Coordinates of C-alpha atoms and ligand atoms in Angstrom, one line a residue:
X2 CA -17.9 6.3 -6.8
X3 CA -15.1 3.9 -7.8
X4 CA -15.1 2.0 -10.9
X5 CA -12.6 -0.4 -9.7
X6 CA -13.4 -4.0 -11.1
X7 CA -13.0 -6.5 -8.6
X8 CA -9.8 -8.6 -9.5
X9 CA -12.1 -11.6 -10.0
X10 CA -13.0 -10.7 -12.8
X11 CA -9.8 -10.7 -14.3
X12 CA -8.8 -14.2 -13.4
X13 CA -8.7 -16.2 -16.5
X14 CA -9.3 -20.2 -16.5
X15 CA -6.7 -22.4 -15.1
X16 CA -4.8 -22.7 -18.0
X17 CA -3.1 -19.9 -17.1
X18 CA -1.5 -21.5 -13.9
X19 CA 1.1 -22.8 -16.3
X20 CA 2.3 -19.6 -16.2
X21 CA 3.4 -19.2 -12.5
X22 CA 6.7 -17.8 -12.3
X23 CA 7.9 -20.1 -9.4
X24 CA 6.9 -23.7 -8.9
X25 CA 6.3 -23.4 -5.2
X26 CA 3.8 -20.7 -5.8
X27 CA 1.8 -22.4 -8.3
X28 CA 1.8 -25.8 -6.0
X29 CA 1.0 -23.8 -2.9
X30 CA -1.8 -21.5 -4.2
X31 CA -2.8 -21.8 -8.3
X32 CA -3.9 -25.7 -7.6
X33 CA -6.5 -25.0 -4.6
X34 CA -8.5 -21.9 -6.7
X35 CA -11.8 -24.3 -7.6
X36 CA -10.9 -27.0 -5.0
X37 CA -13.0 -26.0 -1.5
X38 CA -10.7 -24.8 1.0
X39 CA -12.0 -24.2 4.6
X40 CA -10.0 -22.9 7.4
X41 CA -11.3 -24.8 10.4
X42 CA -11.6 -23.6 14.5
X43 CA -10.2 -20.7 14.2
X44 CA -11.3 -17.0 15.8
X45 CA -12.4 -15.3 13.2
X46 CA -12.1 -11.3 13.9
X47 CA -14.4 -10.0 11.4
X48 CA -13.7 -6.4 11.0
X49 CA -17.3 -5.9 9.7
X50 CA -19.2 -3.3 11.0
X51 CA -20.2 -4.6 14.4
X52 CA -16.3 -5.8 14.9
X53 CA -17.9 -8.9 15.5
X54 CA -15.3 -11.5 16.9
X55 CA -16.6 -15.8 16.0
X56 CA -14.9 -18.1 17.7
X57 CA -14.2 -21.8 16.6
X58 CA -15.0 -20.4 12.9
X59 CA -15.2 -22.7 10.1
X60 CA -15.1 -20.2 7.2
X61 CA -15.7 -21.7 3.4
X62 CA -13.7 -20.7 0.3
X63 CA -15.0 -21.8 -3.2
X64 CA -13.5 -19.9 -6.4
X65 CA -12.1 -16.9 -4.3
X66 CA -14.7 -16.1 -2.5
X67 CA -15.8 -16.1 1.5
X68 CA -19.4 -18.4 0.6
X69 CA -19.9 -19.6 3.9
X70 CA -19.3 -19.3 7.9
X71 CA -19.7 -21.7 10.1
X72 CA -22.0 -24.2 7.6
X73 CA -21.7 -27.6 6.6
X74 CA -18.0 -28.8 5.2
X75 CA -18.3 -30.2 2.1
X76 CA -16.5 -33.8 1.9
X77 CA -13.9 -32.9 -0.9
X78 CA -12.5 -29.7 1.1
X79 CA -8.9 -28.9 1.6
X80 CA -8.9 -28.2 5.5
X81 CA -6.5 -25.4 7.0
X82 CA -6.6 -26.1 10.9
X83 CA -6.9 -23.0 12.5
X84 CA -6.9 -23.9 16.0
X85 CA -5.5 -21.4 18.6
X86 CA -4.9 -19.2 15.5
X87 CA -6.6 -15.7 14.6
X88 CA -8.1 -15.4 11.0
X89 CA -8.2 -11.4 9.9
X90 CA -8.6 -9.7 6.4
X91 CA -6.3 -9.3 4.3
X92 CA -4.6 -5.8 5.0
X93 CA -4.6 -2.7 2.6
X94 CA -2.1 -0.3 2.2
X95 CA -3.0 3.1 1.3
X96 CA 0.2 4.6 0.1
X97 CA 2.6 2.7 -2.1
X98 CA 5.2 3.6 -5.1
X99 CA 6.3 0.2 -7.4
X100 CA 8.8 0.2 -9.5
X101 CA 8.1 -0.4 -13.0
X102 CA 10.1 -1.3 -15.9
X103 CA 10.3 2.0 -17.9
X104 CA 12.7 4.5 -19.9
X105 CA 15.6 2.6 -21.7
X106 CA 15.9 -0.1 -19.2
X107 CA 12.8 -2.3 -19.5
X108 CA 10.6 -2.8 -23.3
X109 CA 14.0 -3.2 -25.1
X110 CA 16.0 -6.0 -23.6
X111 CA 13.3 -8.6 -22.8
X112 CA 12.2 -8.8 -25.9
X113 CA 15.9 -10.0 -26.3
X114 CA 15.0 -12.7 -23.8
X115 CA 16.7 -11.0 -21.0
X116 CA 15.0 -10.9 -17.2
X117 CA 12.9 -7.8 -16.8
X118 CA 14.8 -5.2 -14.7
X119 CA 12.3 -5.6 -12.3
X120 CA 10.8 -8.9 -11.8
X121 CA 7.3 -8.3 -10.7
X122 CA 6.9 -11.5 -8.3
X123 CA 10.1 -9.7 -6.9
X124 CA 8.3 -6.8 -6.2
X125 CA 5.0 -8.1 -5.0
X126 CA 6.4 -10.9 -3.0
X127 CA 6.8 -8.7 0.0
X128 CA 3.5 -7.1 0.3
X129 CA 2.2 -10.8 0.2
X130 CA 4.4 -12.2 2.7
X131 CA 3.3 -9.5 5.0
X132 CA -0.9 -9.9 4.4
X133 CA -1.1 -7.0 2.3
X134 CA -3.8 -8.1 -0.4
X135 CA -4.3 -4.5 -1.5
X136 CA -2.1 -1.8 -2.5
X137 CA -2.9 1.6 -3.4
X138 CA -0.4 3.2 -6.0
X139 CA -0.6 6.8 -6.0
X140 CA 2.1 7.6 -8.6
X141 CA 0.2 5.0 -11.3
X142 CA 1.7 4.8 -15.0
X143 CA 0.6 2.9 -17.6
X144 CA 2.9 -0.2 -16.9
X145 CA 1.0 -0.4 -13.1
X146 CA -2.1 -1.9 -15.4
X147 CA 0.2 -4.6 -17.0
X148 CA 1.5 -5.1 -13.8
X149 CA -2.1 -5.5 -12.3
X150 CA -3.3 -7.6 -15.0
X151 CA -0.6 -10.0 -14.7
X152 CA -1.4 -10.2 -11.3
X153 CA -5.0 -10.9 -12.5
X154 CA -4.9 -13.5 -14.7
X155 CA -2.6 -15.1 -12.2
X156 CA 0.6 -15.1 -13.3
X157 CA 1.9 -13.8 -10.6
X158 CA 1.1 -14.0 -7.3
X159 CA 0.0 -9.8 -5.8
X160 CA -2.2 -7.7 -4.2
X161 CA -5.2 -6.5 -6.0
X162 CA -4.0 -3.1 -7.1
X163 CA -6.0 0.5 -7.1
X164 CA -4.2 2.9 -9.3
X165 CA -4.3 7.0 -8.7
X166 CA -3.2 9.3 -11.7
X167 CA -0.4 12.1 -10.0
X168 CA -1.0 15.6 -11.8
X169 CA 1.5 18.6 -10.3
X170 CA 2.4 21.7 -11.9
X171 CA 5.1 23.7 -12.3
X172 CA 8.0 21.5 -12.6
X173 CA 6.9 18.9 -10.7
X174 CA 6.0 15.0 -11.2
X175 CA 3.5 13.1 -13.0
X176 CA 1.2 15.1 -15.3
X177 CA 1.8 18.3 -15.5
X178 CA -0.7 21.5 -15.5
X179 CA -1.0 25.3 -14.9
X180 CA -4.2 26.4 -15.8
X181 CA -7.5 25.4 -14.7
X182 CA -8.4 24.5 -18.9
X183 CA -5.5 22.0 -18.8
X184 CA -6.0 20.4 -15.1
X185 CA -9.4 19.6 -15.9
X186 CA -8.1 18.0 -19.1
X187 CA -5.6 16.1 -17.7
X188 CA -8.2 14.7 -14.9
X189 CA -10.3 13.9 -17.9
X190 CA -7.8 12.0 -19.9
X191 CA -6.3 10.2 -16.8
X192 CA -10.2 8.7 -16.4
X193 CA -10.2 7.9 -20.3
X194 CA -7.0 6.3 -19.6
X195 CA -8.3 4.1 -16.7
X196 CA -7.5 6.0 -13.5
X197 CA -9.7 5.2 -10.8
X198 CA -8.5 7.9 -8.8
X199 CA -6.7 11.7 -9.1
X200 CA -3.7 12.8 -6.9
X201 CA -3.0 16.5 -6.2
X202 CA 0.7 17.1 -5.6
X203 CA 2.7 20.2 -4.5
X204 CA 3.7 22.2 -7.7
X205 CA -0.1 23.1 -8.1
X206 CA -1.0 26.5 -8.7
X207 CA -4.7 27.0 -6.4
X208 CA -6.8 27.9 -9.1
X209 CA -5.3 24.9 -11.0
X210 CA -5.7 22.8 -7.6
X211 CA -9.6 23.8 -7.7
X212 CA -10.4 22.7 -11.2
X213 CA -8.5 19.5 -10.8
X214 CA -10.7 18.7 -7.5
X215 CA -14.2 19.9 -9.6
X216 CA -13.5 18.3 -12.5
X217 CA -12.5 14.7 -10.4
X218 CA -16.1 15.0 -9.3
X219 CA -17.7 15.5 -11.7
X220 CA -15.6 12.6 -13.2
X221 CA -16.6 10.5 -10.6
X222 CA -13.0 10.1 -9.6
X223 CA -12.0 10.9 -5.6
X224 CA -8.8 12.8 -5.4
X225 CA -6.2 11.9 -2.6
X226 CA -3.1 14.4 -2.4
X227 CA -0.2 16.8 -0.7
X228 CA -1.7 20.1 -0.1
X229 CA 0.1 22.5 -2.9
X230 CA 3.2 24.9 -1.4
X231 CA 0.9 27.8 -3.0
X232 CA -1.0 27.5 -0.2
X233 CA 1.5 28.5 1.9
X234 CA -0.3 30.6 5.1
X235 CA -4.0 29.9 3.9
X236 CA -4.1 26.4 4.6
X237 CA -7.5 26.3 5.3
X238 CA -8.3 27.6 1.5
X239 CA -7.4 24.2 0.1
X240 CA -10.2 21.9 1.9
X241 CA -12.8 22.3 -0.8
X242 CA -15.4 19.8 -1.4
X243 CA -13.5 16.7 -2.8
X244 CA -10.7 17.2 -1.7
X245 CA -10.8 13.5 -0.1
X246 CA -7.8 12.7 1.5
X247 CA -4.5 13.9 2.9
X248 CA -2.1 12.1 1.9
X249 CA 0.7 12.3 4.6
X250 CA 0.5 13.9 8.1
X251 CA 3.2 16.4 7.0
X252 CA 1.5 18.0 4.6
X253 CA -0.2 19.5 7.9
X254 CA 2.9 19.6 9.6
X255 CA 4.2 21.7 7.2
X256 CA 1.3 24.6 8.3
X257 CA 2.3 24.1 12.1
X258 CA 3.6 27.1 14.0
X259 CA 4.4 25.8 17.4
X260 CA 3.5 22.5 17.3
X261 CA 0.8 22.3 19.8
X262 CA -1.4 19.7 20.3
X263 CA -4.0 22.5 20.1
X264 CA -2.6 23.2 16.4
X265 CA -3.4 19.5 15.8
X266 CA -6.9 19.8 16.9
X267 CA -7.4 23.2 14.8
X268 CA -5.9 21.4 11.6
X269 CA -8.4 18.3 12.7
X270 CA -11.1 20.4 12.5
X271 CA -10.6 20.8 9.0
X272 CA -10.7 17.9 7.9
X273 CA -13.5 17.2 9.6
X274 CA -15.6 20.1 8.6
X275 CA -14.8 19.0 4.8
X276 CA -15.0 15.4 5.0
X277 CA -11.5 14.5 4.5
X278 CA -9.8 11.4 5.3
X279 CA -6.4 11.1 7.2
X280 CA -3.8 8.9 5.6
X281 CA -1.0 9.8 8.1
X282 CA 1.8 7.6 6.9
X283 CA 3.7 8.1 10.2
X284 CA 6.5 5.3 9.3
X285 CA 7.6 7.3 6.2
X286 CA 8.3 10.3 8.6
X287 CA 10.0 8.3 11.0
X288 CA 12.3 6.7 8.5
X289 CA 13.3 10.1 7.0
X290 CA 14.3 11.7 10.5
X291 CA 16.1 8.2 11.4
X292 CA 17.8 8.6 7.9
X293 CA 18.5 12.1 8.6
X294 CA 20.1 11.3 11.8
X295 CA 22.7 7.6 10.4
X296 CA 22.0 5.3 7.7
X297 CA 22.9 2.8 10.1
X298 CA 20.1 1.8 11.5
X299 CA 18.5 1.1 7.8
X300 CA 21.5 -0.7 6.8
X301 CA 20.9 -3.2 9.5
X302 CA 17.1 -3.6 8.9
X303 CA 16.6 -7.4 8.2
X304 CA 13.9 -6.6 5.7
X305 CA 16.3 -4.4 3.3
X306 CA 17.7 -8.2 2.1
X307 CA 14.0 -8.3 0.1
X308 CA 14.3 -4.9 -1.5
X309 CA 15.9 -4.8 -5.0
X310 CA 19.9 -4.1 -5.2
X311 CA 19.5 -0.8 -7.0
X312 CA 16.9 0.2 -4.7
X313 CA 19.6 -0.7 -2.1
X314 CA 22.1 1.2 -3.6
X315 CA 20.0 4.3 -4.0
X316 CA 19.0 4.3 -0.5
X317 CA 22.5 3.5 1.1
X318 CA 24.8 5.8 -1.4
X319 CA 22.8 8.4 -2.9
X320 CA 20.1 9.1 0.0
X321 CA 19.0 12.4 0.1
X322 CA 18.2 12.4 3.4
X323 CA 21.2 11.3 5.2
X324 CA 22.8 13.8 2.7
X325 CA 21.0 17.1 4.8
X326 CA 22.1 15.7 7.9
X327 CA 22.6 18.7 10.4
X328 CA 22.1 18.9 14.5
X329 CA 19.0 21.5 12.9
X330 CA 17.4 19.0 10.3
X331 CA 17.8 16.0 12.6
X332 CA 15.7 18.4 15.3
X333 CA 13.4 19.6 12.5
X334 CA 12.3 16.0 11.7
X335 CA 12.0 14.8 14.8
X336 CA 9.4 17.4 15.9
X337 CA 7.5 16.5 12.4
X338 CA 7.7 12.8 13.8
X339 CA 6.5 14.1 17.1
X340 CA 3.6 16.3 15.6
X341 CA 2.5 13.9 13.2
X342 CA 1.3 11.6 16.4
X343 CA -0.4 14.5 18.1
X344 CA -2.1 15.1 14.4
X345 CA -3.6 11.3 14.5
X346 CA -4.4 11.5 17.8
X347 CA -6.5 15.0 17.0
X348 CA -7.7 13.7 14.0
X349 CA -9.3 10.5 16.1
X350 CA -10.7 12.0 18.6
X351 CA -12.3 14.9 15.9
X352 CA -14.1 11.3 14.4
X353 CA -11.7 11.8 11.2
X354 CA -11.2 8.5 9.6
X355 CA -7.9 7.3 9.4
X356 CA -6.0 4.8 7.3
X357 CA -3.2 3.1 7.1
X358 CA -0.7 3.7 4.4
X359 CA 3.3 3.6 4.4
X360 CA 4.9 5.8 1.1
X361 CA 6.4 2.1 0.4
X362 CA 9.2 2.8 -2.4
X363 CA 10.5 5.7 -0.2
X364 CA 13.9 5.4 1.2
X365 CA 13.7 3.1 4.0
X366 CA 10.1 2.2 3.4
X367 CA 10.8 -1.4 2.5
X368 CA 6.8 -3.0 0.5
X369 CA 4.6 -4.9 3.2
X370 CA 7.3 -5.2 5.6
X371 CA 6.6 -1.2 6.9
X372 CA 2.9 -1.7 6.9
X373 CA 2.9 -3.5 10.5
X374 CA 5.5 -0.6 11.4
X375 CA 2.7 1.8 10.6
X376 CA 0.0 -0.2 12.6
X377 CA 2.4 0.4 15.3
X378 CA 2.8 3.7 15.1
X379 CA -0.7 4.5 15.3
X380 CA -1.0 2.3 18.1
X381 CA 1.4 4.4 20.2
X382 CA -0.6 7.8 18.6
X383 CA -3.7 6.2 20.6
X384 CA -5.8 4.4 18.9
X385 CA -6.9 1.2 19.7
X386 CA -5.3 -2.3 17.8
X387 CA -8.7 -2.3 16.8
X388 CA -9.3 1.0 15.1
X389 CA -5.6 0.6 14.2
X390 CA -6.8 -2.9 12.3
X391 CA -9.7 -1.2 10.7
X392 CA -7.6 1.8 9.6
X393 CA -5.9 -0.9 7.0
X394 CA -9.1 -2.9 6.4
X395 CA -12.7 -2.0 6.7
X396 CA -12.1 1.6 6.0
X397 CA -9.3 1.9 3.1
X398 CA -11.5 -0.3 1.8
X399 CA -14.8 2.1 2.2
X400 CA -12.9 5.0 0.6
X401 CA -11.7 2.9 -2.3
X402 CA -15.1 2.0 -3.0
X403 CA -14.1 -1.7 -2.6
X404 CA -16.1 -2.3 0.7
X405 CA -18.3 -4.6 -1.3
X406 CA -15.5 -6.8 -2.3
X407 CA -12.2 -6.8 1.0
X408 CA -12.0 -5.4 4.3
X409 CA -14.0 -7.9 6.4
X410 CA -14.5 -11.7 6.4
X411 CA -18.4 -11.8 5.4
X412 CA -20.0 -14.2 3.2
X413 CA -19.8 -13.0 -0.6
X414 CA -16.7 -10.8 -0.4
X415 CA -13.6 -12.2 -1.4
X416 CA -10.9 -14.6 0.1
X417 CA -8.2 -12.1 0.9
X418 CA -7.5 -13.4 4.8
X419 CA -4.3 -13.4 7.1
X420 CA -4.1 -16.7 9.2
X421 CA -2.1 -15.1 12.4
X422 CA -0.9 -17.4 15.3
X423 CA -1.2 -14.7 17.9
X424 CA -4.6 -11.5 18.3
X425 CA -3.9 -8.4 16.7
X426 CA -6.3 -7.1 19.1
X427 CA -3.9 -7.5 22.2
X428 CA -1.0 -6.6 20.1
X429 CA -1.0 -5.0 17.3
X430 CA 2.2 -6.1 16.4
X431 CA 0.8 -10.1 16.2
X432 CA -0.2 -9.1 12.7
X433 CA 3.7 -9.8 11.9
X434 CA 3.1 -13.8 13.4
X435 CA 1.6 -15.0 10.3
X436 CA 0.9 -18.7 9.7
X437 CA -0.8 -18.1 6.1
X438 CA -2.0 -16.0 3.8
X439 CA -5.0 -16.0 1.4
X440 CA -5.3 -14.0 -1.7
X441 CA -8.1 -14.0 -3.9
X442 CA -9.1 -17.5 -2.6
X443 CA -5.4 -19.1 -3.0
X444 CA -3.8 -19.9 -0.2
X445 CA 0.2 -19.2 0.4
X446 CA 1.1 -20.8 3.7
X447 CA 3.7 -19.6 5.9
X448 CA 6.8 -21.8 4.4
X449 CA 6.0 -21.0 1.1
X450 CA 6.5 -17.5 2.1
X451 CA 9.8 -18.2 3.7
X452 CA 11.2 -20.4 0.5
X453 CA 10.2 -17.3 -1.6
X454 CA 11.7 -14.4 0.9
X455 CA 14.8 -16.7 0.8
X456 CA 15.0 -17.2 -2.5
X457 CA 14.6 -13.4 -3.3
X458 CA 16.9 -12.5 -0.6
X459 CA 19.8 -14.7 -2.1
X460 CA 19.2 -13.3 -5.3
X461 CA 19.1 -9.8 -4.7
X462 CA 22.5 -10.1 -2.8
X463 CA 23.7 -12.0 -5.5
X464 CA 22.6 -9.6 -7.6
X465 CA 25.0 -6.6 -6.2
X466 CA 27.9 -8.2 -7.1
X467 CA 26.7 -10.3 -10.6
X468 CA 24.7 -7.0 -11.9
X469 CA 25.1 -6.9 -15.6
X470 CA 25.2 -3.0 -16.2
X471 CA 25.3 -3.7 -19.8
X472 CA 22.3 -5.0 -20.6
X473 CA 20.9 -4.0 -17.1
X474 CA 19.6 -7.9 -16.0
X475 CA 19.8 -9.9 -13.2
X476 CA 21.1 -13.2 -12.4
X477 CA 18.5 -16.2 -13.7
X478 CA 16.1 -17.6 -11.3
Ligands
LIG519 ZN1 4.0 8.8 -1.9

């Protein structure tokens, strides 16, 4: 089980909207968190269990939370009109890396009064502007709970935020361990630390891997991951009880001999047999091969204008994978991107649940805007706009142990909702026609978004050329 606390109570009183970063935010959502807001005629696609779809919907917000559908308006309500328009929850992504301030950069020179290397409105702005309410950050550090509790108390307007401890081995990333004695230590002091959640990467030794996995239980703590490299030819060895969820479709790929749809199902089986969930991540794989092939085709993306200029400049100058480009790699990952479809497609039809998550931070991977890419994706694998809906809703929010709180519009759970002028469920890719967005009960309508994506798009362009390497800040808002 989860100990996640809901972000609700984290928000402080409304004193602290003083504090919103940019004025349009704080008009547009702070203002309206005690006011009742209710979001009127509109087809409400519940994503609850039954996939219940209400028409003409009149759904109730009070204090951030979903307390009533279709009931009485009360006279003093703010009234979204929904007509002709689709209302879904708000969307979770299961795989995302965010920058934080750290190393000489970030704790020295605000404290000098200088813009934080990375602003975290910056950062969280595009998962909001895309309906992603809830992000899942699998390499957390100690700044992603400053960053979450800012988001909490309101200062800045974000997704709620789960938070996995990495542990690797050998000289990998994150914590790390190569004995059983200090894996089950480090799962330990990762929970006393605040971790709700343990993942495995590849450096891992097996018997170190095992521990790790054990100890998690007993901790009470689910562990997501890569499968090790020391598993190398005995894949099946490393789906142990609690071992909850692959974390990227190649970490299968990577066992596949000839890349037969009849590998897929075998590797499926797997996960079935354990209980492990399927976070494919399709877009990251398709991103690397495109990378691999030009760095073209990433340099024209509309979206990259949002992503921060040293992000930018990593990705278009030092990019690893356009770096290995070869007529063999560009093959290689193309039949990863290939085989990773065939692997959703096994996993679905073996009943293994699948969720949506996109490696955001990755080259190419641009926050929010790459989660609607990924919805796609599994679309074309086979599923249906429906399961494809739930696999970054109902169920991310099931495995997160959040299910009480997001991942379907029902009375009690709380007001994290996408306002979309077109139905996901003929087309997937209508989750990108957004007219609002609700998070946590505060609603950011769809020109707000488009004054702050401006805004940060100027800035960040600005910012290439006005880049203070000295004392490493950015122009002033
Ligand atoms: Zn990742």
């Amino acid at each position: 089980m989860s100990t996640l606390k809901p972000i609700q109570l984290l928000v402080a009183c409304c004193c602290c909207l003083a504090f919103f970063s940019l004025q349009t935010a704080a008009q547009n959502t702070g203002a309206a968190t005690n006011q009742p807001i209710v979001i009127r005629n509109v087809q409400l696609i519940t994503m609850d269990e039954s996939n219940s779809i209400i028409p003409n919907a009149s759904v109730l917000i009070v204090n951030h939370r979903i307390v009533a559908i279709n009931d009485s308006i009360p006279k003093n309500a703010t009234i979204i009109d929904g007509k002709g328009k689709w209302l879904i929850p708000g969307l979770i992504d299961m795989h995302v890396h965010t920058v934080t301030d750290t190393g000489p950069f970030g704790p020295k020179y605000p404290s000098q009064g200088a813009t934080l290397f990375f602003d975290l409105q910056d950062q969280m702005l595009p998962y909001i502007a895309n309906g992603v309410t809830t992000i899942f950050e699998l390499s957390a550090r100690a700044e992603h709970f400053g960053q979450r509790n800012e988001i909490g108390k309101g200062a800045v307007i974000g997704p709620r935020m789960a938070l996995a401890a990495m542990i690797d081995g050998g000289e990998g990333q994150g914590r790390r361990v190569n004995t059983p004695e200090d894996g089950r230590q480090a799962v330990r002091s990762a929970k006393a630390e605040g971790y709700e959640f343990i993942k495995v990467y590849a450096y891992l030794n097996p018997s170190t891997y095992y521990a790790i996995i054990e100890e998690s239980k007993k901790q009470g703590l689910k562990v997501i991951g890569h499968i090790p490299d020391s598993f190398k030819g005995k894949l099946k060895e490393a789906f142990v009880p609690g071992f909850g969820m692959v974390a990227h479709a190649e970490e299968l790929s990577n066992y596949a001999k000839d890349y037969s749809s009849a590998e897929a199902t075998a590797m499926a089986a797997l996960l079935k047999a354990n209980g492990t969930w399927f976070s494919p991540t399709l877009i990251t794989m398709e991103a690397i091969a495109a990378q691999v092939r030009s760095l073209e085709p990433l340099k024209a993306l509309p979206s990259l204008a949002y992503v921060h200029p040293l992000l930018q400049s990593k990705w278009l100058t030092a990019n690893k994978y356009n770096k290995m480009s070869s007529p063999e790699n560009i093959a290689h990952f193309e039949q990863y991107a290939v085989f990773n479809l065939e692997l959703v497609k096994a996993c679905d039809a073996a009943g293994v649940p699948i969720v949506a998550g996109t490696d955001a931070g990755t080259s190419g991977v641009i926050a929010g805007f790459s989660l609607p890419d990924e919805l796609g994706l599994l679309v074309k694998a086979g599923l249906s706009p429906q399961a494809a809906l739930a696999s970054a809703t109902r169920l991310p929010a099931q495995w997160l142990g959040m299910d009480k709180q997001v991942g379907s519009i029902e009375q009690g759970k709380l007001a994290d909702l996408i306002l979309l002028d077109e139905n996901p469920l003929i087309d997937i890719q209508n989750t990108r026609k957004i007219a609002g967005v609700m998070v946590n009960g505060n609603w950011v309508a769809k020109k707000t978004i488009q004054t702050m994506l401006a805004d940060l798009a100027i800035r960040n362009n600005a910012s290439k050329d006005q880049f203070d390497w000295k004392t490493f800040t950015s122009p002033k808002k």
